[in-house]
Short mmCIF file of C-alpha atoms and ligand atoms in Angstrom, two decimals:
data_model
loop_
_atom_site.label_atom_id
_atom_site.label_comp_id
_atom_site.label_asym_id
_atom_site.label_seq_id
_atom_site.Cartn_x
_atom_site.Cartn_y
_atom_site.Cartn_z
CA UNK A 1 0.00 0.00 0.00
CA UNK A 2 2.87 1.97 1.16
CA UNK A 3 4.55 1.63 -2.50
CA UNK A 4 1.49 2.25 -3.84
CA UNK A 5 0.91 5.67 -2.62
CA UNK A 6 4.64 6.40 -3.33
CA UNK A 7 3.63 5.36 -7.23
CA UNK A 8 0.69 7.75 -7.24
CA UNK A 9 3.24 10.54 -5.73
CA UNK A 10 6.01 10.20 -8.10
CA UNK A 11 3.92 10.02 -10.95
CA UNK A 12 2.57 13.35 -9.93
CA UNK A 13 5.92 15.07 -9.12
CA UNK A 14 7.83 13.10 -12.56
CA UNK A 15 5.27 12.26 -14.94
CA UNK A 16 7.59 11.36 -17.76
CA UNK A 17 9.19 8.16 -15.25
CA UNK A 18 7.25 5.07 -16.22
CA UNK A 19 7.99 1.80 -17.53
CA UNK A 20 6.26 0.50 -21.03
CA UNK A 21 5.68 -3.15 -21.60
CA UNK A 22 3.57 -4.73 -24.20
CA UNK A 23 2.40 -8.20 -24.59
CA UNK A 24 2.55 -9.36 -28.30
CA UNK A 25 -0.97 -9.30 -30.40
CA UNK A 26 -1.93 -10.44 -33.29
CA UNK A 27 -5.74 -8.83 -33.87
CA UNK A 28 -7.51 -9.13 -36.97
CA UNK A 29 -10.41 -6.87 -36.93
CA UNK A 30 -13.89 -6.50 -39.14
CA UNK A 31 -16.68 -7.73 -40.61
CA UNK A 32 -16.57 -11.19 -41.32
CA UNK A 33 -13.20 -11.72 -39.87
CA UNK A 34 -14.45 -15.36 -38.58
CA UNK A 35 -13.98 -16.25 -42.22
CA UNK A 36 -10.08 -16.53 -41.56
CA UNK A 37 -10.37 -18.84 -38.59
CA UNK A 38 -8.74 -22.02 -40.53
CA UNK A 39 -6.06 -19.65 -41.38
CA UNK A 40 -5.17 -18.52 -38.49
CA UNK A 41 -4.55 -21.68 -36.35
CA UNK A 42 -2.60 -23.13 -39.52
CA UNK A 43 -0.48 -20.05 -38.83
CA UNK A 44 -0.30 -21.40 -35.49
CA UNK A 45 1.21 -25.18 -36.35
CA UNK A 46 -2.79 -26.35 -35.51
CA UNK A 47 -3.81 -29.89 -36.83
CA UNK A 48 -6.51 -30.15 -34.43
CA UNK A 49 -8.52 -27.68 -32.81
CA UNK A 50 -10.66 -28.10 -29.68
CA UNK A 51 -13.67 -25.34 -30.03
CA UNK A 52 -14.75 -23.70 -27.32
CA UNK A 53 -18.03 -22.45 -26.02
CA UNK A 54 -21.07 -22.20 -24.40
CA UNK A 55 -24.35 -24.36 -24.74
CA UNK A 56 -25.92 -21.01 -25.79
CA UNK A 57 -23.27 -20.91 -28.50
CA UNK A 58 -23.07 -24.40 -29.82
CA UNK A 59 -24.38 -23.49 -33.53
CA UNK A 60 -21.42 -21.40 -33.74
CA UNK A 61 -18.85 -23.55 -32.84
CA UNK A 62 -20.43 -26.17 -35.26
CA UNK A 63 -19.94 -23.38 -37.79
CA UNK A 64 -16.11 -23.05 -36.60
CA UNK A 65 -15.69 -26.12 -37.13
CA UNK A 66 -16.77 -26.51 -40.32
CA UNK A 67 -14.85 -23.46 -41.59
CA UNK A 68 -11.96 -25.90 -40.12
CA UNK A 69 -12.65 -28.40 -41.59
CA UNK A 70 -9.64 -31.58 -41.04
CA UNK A 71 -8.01 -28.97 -38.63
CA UNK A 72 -11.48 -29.24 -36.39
CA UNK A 73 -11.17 -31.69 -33.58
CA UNK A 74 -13.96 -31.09 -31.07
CA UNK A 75 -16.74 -28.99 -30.27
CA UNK A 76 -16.62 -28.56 -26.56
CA UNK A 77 -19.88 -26.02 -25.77
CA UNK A 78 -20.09 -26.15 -22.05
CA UNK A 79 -17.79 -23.00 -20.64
CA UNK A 80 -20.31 -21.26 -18.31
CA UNK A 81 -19.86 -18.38 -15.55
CA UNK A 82 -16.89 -17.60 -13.01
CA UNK A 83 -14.64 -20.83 -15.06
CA UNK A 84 -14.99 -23.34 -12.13
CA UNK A 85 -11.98 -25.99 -11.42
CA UNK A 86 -14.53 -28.95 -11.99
CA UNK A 87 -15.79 -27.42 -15.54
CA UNK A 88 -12.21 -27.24 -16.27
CA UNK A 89 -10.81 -30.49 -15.51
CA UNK A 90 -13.87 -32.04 -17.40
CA UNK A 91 -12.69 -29.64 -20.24
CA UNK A 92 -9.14 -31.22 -20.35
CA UNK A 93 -10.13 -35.09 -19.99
CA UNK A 94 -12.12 -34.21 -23.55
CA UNK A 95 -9.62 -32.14 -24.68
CA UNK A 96 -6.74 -34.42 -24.36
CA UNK A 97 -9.05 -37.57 -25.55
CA UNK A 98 -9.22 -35.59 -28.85
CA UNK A 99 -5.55 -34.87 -29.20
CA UNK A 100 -5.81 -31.00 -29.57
CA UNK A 101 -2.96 -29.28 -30.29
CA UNK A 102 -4.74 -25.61 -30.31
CA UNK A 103 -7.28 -24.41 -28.76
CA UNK A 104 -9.89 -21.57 -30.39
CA UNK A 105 -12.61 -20.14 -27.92
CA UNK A 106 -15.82 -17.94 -29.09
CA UNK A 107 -17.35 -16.29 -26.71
CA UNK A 108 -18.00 -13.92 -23.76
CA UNK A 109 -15.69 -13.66 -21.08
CA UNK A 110 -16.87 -16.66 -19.41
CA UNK A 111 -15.94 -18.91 -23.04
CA UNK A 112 -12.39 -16.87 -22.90
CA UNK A 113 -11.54 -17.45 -19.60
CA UNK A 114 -12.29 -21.59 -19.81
CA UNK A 115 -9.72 -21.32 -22.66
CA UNK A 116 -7.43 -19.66 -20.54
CA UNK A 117 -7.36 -22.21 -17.88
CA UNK A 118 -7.20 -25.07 -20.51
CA UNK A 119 -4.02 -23.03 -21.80
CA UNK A 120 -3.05 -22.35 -18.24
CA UNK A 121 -2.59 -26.36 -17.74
CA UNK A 122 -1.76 -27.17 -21.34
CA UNK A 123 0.37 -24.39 -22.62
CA UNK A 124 -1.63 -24.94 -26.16
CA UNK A 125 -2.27 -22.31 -28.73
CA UNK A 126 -5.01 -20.38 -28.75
CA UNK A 127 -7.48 -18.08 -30.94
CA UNK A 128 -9.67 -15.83 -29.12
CA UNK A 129 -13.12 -14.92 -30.97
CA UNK A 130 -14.72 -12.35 -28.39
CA UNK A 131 -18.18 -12.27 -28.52
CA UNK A 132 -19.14 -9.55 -25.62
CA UNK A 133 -17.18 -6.29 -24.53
CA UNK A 134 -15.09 -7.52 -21.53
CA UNK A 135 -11.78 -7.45 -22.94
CA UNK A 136 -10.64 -10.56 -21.31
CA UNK A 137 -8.72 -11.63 -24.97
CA UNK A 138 -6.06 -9.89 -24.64
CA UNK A 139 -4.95 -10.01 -21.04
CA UNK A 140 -2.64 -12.83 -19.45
CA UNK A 141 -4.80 -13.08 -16.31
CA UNK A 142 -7.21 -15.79 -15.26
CA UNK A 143 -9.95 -16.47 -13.01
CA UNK A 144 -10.98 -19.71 -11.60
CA UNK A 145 -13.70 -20.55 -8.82
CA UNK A 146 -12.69 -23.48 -6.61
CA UNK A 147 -14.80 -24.13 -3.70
CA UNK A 148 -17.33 -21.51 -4.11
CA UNK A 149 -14.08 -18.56 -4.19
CA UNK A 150 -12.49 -17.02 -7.13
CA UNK A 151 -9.47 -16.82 -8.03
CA UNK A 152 -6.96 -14.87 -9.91
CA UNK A 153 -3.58 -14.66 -11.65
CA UNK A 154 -1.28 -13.38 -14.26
CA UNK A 155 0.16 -16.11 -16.59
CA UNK A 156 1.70 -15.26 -19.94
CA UNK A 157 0.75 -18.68 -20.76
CA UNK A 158 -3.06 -17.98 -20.94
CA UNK A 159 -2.94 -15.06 -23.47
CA UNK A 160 -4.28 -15.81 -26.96
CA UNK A 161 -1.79 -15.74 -29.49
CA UNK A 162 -4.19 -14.62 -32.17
CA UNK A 163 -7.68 -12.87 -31.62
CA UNK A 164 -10.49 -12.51 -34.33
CA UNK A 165 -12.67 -9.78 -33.95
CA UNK A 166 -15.39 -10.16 -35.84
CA UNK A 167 -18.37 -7.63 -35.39
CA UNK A 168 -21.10 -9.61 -36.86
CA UNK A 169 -20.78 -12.08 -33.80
CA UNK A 170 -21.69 -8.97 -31.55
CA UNK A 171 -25.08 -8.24 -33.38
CA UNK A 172 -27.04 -10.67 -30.80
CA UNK A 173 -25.87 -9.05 -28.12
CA UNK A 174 -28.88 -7.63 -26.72
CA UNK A 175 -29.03 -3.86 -25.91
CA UNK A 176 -28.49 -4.63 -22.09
CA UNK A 177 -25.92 -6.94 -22.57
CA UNK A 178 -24.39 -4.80 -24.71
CA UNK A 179 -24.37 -1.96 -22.33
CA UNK A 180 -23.48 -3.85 -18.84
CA UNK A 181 -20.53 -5.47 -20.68
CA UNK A 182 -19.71 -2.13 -22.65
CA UNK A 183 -19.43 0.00 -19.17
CA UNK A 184 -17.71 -3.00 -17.67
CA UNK A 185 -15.06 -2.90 -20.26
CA UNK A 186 -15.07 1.17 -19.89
CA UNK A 187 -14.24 0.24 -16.36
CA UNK A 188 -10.73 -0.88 -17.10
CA UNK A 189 -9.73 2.27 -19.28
CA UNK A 190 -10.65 4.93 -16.35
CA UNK A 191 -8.61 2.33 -13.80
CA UNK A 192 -5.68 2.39 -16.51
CA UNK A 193 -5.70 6.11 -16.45
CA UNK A 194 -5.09 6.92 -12.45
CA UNK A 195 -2.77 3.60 -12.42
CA UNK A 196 0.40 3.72 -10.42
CA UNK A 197 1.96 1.77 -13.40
CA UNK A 198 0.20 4.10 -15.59
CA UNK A 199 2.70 5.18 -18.74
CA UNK A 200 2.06 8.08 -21.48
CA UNK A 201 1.01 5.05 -24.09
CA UNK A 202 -1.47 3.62 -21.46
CA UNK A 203 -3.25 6.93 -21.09
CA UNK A 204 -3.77 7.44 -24.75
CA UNK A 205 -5.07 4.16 -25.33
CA UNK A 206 -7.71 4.58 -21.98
CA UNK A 207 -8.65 7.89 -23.15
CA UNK A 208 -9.37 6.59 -26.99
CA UNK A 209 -10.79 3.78 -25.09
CA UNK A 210 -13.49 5.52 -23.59
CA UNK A 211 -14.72 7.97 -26.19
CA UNK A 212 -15.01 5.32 -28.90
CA UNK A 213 -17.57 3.38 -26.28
CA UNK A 214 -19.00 6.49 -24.88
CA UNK A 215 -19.93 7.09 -28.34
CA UNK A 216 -21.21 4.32 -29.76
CA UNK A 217 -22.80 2.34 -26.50
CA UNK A 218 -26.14 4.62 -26.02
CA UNK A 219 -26.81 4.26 -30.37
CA UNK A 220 -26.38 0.57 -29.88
CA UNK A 221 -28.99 0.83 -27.13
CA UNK A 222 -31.16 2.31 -29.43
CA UNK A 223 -30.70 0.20 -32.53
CA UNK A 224 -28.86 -2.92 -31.62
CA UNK A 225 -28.30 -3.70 -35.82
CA UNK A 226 -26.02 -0.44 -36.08
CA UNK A 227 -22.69 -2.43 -37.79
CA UNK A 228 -21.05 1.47 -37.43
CA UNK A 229 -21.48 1.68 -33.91
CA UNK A 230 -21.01 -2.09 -32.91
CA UNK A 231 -17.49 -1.22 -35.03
CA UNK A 232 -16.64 1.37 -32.67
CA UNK A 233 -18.09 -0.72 -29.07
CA UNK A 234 -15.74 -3.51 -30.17
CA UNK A 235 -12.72 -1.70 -31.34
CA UNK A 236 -13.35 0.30 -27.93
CA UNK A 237 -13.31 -3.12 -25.68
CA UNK A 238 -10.62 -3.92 -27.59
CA UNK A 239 -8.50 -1.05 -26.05
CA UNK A 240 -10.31 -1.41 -22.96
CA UNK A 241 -8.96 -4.76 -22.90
CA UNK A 242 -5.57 -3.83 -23.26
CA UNK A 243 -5.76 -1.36 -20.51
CA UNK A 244 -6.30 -4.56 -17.74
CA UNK A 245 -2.55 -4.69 -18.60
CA UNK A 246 -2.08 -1.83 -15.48
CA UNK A 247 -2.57 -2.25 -11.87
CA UNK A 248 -6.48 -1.73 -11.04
CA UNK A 249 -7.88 -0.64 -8.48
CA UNK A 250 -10.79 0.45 -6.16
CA UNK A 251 -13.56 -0.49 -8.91
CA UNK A 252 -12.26 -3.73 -9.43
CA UNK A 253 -11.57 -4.13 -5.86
CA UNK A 254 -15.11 -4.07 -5.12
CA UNK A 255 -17.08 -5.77 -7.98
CA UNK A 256 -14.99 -8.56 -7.24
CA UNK A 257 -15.87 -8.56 -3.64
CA UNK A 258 -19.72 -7.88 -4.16
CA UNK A 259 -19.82 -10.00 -7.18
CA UNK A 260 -17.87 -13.03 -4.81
CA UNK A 261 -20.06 -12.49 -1.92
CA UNK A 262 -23.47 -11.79 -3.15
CA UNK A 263 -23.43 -13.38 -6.09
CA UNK A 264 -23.94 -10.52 -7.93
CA UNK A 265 -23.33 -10.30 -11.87
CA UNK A 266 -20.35 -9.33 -13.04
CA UNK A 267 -20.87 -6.81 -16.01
CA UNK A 268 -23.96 -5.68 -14.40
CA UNK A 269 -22.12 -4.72 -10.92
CA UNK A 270 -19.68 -3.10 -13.03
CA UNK A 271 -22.50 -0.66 -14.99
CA UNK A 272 -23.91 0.00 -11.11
CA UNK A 273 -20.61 0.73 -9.27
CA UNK A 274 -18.57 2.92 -12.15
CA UNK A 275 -20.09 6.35 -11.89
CA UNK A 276 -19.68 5.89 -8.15
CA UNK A 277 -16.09 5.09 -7.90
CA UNK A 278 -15.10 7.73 -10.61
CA UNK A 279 -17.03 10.22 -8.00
CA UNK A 280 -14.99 8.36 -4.80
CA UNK A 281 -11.73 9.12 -6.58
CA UNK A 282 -12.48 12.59 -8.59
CA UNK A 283 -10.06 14.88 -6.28
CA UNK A 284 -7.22 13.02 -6.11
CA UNK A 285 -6.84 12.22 -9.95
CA UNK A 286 -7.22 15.38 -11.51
CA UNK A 287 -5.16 14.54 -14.37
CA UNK A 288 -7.28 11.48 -14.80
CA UNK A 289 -10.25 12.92 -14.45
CA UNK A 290 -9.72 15.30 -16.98
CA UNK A 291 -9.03 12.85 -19.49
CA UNK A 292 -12.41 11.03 -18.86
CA UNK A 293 -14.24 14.06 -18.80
CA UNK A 294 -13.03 14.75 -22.43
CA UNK A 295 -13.25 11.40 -23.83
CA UNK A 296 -17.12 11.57 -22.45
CA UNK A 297 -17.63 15.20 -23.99
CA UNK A 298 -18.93 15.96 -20.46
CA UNK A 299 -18.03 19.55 -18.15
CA UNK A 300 -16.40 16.99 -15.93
CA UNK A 301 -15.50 12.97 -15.41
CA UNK A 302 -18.45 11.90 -13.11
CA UNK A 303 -21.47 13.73 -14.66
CA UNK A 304 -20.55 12.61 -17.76
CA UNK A 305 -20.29 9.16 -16.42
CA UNK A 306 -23.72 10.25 -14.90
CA UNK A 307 -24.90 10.26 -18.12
CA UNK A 308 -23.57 7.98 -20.19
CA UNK A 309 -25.11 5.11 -17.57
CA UNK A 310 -28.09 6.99 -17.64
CA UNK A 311 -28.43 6.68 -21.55
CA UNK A 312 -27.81 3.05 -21.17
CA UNK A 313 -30.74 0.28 -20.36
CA UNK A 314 -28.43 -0.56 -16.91
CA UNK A 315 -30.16 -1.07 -13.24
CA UNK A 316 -29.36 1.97 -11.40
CA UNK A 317 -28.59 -0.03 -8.12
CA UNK A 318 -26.96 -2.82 -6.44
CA UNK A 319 -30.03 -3.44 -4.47
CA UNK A 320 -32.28 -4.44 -8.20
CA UNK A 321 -28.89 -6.58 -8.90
CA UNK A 322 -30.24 -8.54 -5.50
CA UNK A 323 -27.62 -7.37 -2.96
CA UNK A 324 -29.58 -7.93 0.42
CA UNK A 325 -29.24 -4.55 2.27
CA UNK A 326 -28.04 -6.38 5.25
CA UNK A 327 -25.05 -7.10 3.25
CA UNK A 328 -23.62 -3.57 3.41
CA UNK A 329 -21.43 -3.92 6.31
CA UNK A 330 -19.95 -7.00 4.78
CA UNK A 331 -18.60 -5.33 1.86
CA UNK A 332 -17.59 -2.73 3.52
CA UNK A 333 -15.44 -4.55 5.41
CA UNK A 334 -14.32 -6.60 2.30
CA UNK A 335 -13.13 -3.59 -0.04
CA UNK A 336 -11.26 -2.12 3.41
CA UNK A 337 -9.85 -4.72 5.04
CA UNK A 338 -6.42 -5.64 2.83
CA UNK A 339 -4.48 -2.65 1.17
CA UNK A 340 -4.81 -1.97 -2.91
CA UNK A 341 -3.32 0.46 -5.11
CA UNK A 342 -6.39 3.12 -5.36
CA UNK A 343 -5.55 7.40 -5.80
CA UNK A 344 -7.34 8.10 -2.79
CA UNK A 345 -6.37 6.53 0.51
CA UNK A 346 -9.86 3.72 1.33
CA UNK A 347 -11.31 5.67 4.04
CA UNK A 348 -13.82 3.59 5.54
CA UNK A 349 -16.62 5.91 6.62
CA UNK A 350 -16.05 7.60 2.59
CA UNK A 351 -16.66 3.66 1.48
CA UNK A 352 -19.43 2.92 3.48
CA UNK A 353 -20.96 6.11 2.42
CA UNK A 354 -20.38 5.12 -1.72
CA UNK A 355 -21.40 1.28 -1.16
CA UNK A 356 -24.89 2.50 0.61
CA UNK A 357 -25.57 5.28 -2.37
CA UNK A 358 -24.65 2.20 -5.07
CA UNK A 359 -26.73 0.73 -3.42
CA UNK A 360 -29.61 3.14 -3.41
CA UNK A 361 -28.88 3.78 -6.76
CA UNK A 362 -28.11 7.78 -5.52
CA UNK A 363 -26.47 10.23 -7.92
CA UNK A 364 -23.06 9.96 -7.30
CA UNK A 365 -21.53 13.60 -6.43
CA UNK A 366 -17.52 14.49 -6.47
CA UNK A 367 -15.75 13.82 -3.65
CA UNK A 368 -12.31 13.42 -1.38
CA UNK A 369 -10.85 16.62 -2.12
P1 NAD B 1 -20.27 -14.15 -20.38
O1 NAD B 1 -19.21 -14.70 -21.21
O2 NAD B 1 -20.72 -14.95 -19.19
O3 NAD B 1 -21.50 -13.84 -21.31
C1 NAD B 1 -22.67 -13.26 -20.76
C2 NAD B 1 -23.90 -13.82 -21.46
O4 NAD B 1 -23.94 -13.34 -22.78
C3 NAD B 1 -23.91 -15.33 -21.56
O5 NAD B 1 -25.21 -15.78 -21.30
C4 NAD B 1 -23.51 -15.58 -23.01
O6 NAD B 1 -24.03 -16.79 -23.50
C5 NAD B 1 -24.13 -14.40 -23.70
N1 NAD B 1 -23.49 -13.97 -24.93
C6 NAD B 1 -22.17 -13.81 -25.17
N2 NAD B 1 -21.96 -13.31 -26.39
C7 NAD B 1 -23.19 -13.15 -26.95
C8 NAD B 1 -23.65 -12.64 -28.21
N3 NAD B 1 -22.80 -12.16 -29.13
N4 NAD B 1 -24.97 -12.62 -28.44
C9 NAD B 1 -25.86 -13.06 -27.51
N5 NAD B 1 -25.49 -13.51 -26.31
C10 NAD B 1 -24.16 -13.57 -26.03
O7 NAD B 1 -19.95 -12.70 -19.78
P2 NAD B 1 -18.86 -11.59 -20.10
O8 NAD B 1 -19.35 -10.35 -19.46
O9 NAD B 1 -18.47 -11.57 -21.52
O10 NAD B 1 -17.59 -12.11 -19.31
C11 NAD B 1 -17.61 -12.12 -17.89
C12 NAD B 1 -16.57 -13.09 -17.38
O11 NAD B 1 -15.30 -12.77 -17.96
C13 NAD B 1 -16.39 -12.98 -15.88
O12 NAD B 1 -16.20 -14.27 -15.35
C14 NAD B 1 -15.14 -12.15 -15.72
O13 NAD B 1 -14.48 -12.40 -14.51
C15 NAD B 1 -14.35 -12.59 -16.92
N6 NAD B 1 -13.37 -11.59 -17.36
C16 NAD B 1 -12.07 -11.96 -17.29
C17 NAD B 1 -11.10 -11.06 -17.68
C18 NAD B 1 -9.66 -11.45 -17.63
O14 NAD B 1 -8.80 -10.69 -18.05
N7 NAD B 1 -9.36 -12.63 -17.15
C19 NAD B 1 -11.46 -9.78 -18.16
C20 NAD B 1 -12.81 -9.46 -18.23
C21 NAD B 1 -13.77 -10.37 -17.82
#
C-alpha cells in the first residue's frame, strides 16, 4: 500500500518516469473476420482444434468447425460463468481424448476465460473470438472458482496468441448486454488512467478507449443492428482490454468482492458501481479525471459518467442486482480490510458512504478533495 501511494506521488511530481511493456498481439479486426479462422490456427502449427463455447453458443462452434474443416477436432460447448476448477478439468479429460494441439474459444468472457485455464494447464495455442465487450482476450490473467471462491492470476501462458474480432458475432448481443458489458469494459480504461503503473502510451489508449464506447454504447442501445457503432463498441473493448494490462484498483476491488459475496453479476455490478467510484476518486486524480471528462464530452468525469449510464438500459442499483441490504457492512469490510493500489487513501466511513448510495442507486456527487 505503502509503494502504492509512493507510485501515485512520483507520478505526480515526474510524470515522464514510467515503464512501457507490451504483450505481443496479433488482432484481426472486421466484418466477417471469422472467415479466416482455418487460417489462423494453420499459422499457429494447428492440426486439431478443440472449439470452445457455451451451450448457448453451440451453432457457432459447429460453424467453426466446419470453416476448419480436417483442422477441427472437437466442439466442446459447455464454458459457463466464473470458469470453475470442476468445468475445467472435465474440459481437459475431452480435450486431451481428442488430441488437440490448439485451442480456439468464441465467446464472452466466461468462453475466454475456460480457454485460458485449458491453456493455463496445457500451454496450447489459442485463438480468441470475443463475442461480448469484456476485454478478457487480450490479457494474461485468469480467473478460476474453486470451492465456491475465485481466483486470480497473471500467466503469460493464458494469453491468446491470435484474436479474431469479428463484429457480426456482436449483433445478438442484446441492448443490455451490450451496455453492462460495454461500461464494464469502460471500467478498465478509467482504472488504466489513475494507475500507479500508468505510462504516457497507457493513457492514450484509456482515453481513446473511452470515447469510442462512450460514443457508440447509447446508439447501440437504441438500434442494436447499427454495424457502425457495434465497429466502434468492439474496437473500444478492444483497447479497454488492453488497458487490464495496469494495476487496477478500487472499482475492481469491489465488484470482485460484491460479485464473490453476493453473487452478484459481473458486467452488471460493473455498470452499477462505475459512476460511483469515478465520484470516490475525482479529487485526487485530476489529471485522470480530466481525461475522462473529455473522452465523455462531459463539463467533468463523473457527470458525464452520470450520463452515459443513464443513456444506457443498466439497473441503477446494487439493491435491483439482489444485494440484500443487510449485506452492506460486509462489503464494507471486504473492499477495506487488505491494502490496494487506489488514488485516494480507502477511508472507511467515505466507502461505506459510496457502497450504501450504489446501493440506493443515488447520484453519485464528487468527492475526497
Ligand atoms: P459471459 O461470457 O458470461 O456472457 C454473458 C452472457 O452473454 C452469456 O449468457 C452468453 O451466452 C451471452 N453472450 C455472449 N456473447 C453473446 C452474443 N454475441 N450474443 C448473444 N449472447 C451472447 O460474460 P462476459 O461479461 O463476456 O464475461 C464475464 C466473465 O469474464 C467474468 O467471469 C469475468 O471475470 C471474466 N473476465 C475476465 C477477464 C480477464 O482478463 N481474465 C477480463 C474481463 C472479464
Amino acid at each position: 500500500m505503502q509503494e502504492a501511494r509512493a507510485g501515485f506521488e512520483a507520478a505526480r511530481s515526474s510524470p515522464m518516469r514510467f515503464a512501457y511493456v507490451a504483450l505481443p498481439a496479433r488482432v484481426l479486426f472486421g466484418a466477417n473476420r471469422l472467415s479466416d479462422v482455418a487460417d489462423e490456427v494453420r499459422r499457429l502449427g494447428g492440426t486439431r482444434t478443440f472449439v470452445v463455447t457455451t451451450p448457448g453458443h453451440r451453432d457457432l462452434g459447429e460453424r467453426i468447425a466446419s470453416l476448419l474443416g480436417n483442422a477441427a477436432a472437437a466442439v466442446h460447448p459447455h464454458a459457463v460463468m466464473h470458469t470453475p476448477v470442476e468445468v475445467t478439468e472435465r474440459a481437459l479429460a475431452a480435450l486431451q481424448a481428442s488430441r488437440a494441439d490448439c485451442i480456439v474459444a468464441a465467446g464472452g468472457g466466461s468462453t475466454i476465460g475456460l480457454a485460458k485455464a485449458l491453456a493455463l494447464r496445457t500451454d496450447l495455442p489459442q485463438v480468441a473470438i470475443p463475442t461480448t465487450y469484456a476485454g478478457s482476450e487480450v490479457t494474461t490473467m485468469v480467473g478460476e472458482t474453486s470451492g465456491g471462491v475465485k481466483r486470480t492470476q497473471r500467466s503469460p501462458k493464458v494469453l491468446p496468441e491470435v484474436v479474431i474480432y469479428d463484429v457480426e458475432l456482436t449483433l445478438t448481443l442484446s441492448a443490455e448486454l451490450s451496455a453492462t458489458s460495454g461500461m464494464n469494459a469502460v471500467a478498465h480504461a478509467v482504472e488504466a488512467l489513475y494507475a500507479p503503473d500508468a505510462h504516457p502510451i497507457a493513457g492514450l489508449i484509456a482515453e481513446e478507449a473511452i470515447g469510442a464506447l462512450a460514443r457508440s454504447l447509447p446508439r447501440i442501445a437504441s438500434d442494436p443492428l447499427d454495424i457502425d457503432a457495434r465497429s466502434q463498441a468492439q474496437y473500444g473493448a478492444w483497447l479497454c482490454g488492453t488497458s487490464m494490462a495496469m494495476t487496477m484498483g478500487l472499482h475492481h476491488k469491489i465488484c470482485h468482492v460484491l460479485g464473490g459475496t453476493f453473487d452478484l453479476p459481473h458486467a452488471q455490478t460493473h455498470a452499477v458501481m462505475l459512476p460511483h467510484v469515478v465520484a470516490y476518486n475525482f479529487a485526487a486524480a485530476p489529471e485522470a479525471m480530466r481525461r475522462i471528462a473529455r473522452a465523455l464530452q462531459a463539463p467533468d468525469a463523473v457527470s458525464g459518467m452520470v450520463a452515459l449510464a443513464a443513456s444506457l438500459p443498466i439497473a441503477r442499483s446494487l439493491e435491483a442486482l439482489g444485494m440484500p441490504a443487510s449485506g452492506i457492512g460486509r462489503a464494507v469490510d471486504l473492499a477495506t480490510r487488505d491494502a490496494y493500489p487506489n488514488p485516494r487513501p480507502i477511508e472507511r466511513t467515505a466507502i461505506a458512504s459510496m457502497i450504501e448510495g450504489a446501493y440506493r442507486g443515488s447520484r453519485p456527487a464528487p468527492s475526497g478533495g
